[in-house]
Amino acid sequence: MSQVSLTFPDGATRSYPSGTTPGEVAASISSSLGKKAISAQLNGAHWDLAWPIRTDAEIAINTMKDEAPALELIRHDLAHIMARAVQEIWPDVKVTIGPVIKDGWYYDFDRAEPFTPEDLGAIEAKMREIIAARDPVRTEVWDRARAVAHYEANGEPYKVELIDAIPGDEPLRMYWHGDWQDLCRGPHLQHTGQVPADAFKLMKVAGAYWRGDSDRQMLQRIYGVGFQNRQQLKEYLHFLEEAEKRDHRRLGREMELFHFQEEAPGMVFWHPNGWTIYRELEDYMRRRLDAAGYREIKTPQVVDRKLWEASGHWDKYRENMYITEIDEEHANEKRTNALKPMNCPCHVQVFNQGIKSYRDLPMRLAEFGSCHRYEAHGALHGLMRVRGFTQDDAHIFCTEDQIEAECAAFIDLLSTIYRDTGFGSFDIKLSTRPEVRVGSDEVWDKAEAALEKAILSVRNDYEVDPGEGAFYGPKLDFKLTDAIGREWQCGTFQADFNLPERLDATYVGADGEKHRPVMLHRAILGSFERFIGILIENYAGKLPFWLAPRQIVVASIVSDADPYVHEVVGRLRAAGLRAEPDIRNEKINFKVREHSVGKVPVILACGMREVEEQSVTVRRLGEKRTSTMSLDEVTDALRAEATPPDLL
RNA sequence: GCCGCAGUAGCUCAGUGGUAGAGCGCACCCUUGGUAAGGGUGAGGUCGGGAGUUCAAUCCUCCCCUGCGGCACCA
């Protein structure tokens, strides 16, 4: 019998008969490891304890102490246990797929009746029975014909389709949890009792298309979360509660920032407080863009379809465009317009006015461009996905040789802006040429290399997504991470070889000939609406002082201090601060509570003592401590604090 | 757009086949209180829209709209 040589993490190498399983390897090391082992890493791949090893390899035995593999196995087994529980309760339900996802798993089922919340309780109970039974998990490799025959006989058409989709040379693996069988890549634990019975929870039922295809069957997806112990589950549920408290839709109402209503779904009604944030952010962006060599422009909202036909949007995206017609009775001209869904065609029109020289390049045209897109109903989500929004858009017209420098400057600007708005870290993804594309390979080579080099001038780590670029050019996506670890894709940088061609943008080169500029689409915030939503959630409503819609409330403690409160407010406003009086007939306790709930960063309390001293007592949001300072002192300190980061 | 759930006072929600309730908020009064809710009184609802069943619909049925959770989509 042939031997395989296994190398352990400590560097030791041992020889085993070919076909030995990791389970046997673990047991050969020590009986306690044999008992504790749950899976192995074989050359980095996650291996089931039951799979035979037939090649030399580096091996590491996993136990429940190895968190990543342990969680993967627990969640994967939970997916199977849940599917088994569902089929035990409702034998007619058809099973499809059930992968592990962040924090848990899901499994998609085909069942005529919807699952109810009560059903979830019943499934959980059944799952605990299965766990308590400590049913053995075993696996076999089947040939294709047998697997297909099995599932056809059992009336599981989805599984048959999955088998058809698996490449012919790949072995099909079956797993049993007790008597319940599922086609599965593995690995799994050794028996159902290894799954903690008190550290999982079924969260929700939702529709999901079979194979993610909206033309196909809608299935019912049950989501679950699972952890190693009860404490971790509790922490996760706590995290969900925290996220819920940060929900910008809720804070938007509580802080009176904005609202939505039926008459304009997906369009924001900004209230004074919300619009203050918006303006502060826009002013800041404008200064940053000015300083970075952009020229701001403003282009029309409503544009004849001819331009959209020329740009190609009419063909491809008309379904998502708001079309406007002029009432024929009252208009001499009949034309069809569209609300602009994006700014680029208009920006090319600005570029195209007059003759541009290579000396004009790079030309950076920026617009806080208000766009409308008819987004599907189900896509709308507070400020995060709206139908009317404003991009911090800009298009850089340049030569191929200028792409790299422009890209590097852009990444630099973006880092600064993310840092200033409170996002210290972000990820970059480079998407490269897709199968179907415009432009020569030579141009693509050059552009991809330019983007890559631009990234490398700032940092070493980035992700590449091959083939995911737009048909018109490669792109970078920028994802920032918020205070509770969620990622948001905001910034983008896209090279475009197509639109200048379609809309006939040219410049005169040093050679006196006409040339095509490259167009760089780029945004940092993405849309103001969405970015403000992200800001609200990141800060849980407690925005930094310069962005806080309400910065200071000056509250009287006794009504005799009311005139002084007005005087203080006047002084603060004169210093450019957002201050408001609170002279209501309420106790200071009440006022402090209300403004704290309202996330006002600074409360200045005034009683008779302050009146006499010409001082105020400062109470900062989140602090119990107060301090009394002279009005001048406070005004200077707060004015400094209110200075936007670019003006410091 | 698809699946499921929901829509009752400004907000959060209870409730019933015989046209409605609470808490908070709001208004007014008392109270002038020193850092997270002082007390009293009062106003406020076409029960999302439309159609149907019924003697009678906020409640049952159907359609639509909007929202929520996912899925699909996101130039």
XYZ file of C-alpha atoms (C1' of nucleotides) in Angstrom, chain A residues 204 206-207 209 212 214 218 223 249 253 262 317 373 376-378 381 385 472 557-559 585 589 592-593 605 609-610 617 619, chain B residues 1-5 7 11-12 25-26 30-38 48 65-75:
62
model
C -36.841 35.229 9.233
C -38.101 35.653 2.824
C -38.645 34.986 -0.845
C -35.472 33.134 -6.625
C -30.961 33.840 -8.156
C -35.849 36.485 -11.359
C -39.740 31.935 -6.130
C -32.463 32.498 7.535
C -35.087 56.071 9.023
C -37.880 60.921 12.231
C -46.867 58.230 -0.605
C -32.119 52.027 -19.467
C -34.173 56.896 -11.698
C -38.108 49.018 -8.568
C -40.520 49.322 -5.639
C -38.860 46.586 -3.710
C -34.901 51.751 1.282
C -31.933 53.665 -2.175
C -16.677 50.856 -21.550
C -33.239 77.070 34.431
C -35.562 79.739 35.765
C -37.692 82.025 33.670
C -41.823 76.185 31.205
C -33.995 67.903 33.954
C -31.553 68.022 29.374
C -33.258 64.728 28.764
C -27.800 75.954 30.927
C -25.860 82.539 38.700
C -24.905 82.543 35.019
C -22.898 75.975 32.268
C -23.167 70.030 29.335
C -40.696 43.661 -10.427
C -41.163 38.793 -7.221
C -42.358 36.248 -2.227
C -44.052 37.165 2.705
C -45.776 40.606 6.417
C -50.870 50.160 7.354
C -44.998 58.901 17.247
C -45.183 53.739 19.370
C -46.182 64.224 22.085
C -49.391 68.779 21.481
C -50.567 75.436 38.264
C -45.545 75.091 39.362
C -39.577 78.851 38.914
C -37.534 73.938 39.423
C -29.599 73.534 38.998
C -28.488 68.797 34.689
C -31.974 62.370 31.468
C -39.370 62.753 32.209
C -43.090 68.014 38.350
C -54.022 53.823 3.657
C -51.119 52.367 -3.106
C -47.355 52.838 0.491
C -44.026 50.792 4.008
C -41.075 46.635 6.248
C -37.832 41.901 5.554
C -35.510 39.372 1.765
C -34.775 38.163 -3.608
C -33.873 40.291 -8.401
C -32.056 45.102 -10.002
C -28.604 49.382 -9.039
C -26.083 52.590 -16.153
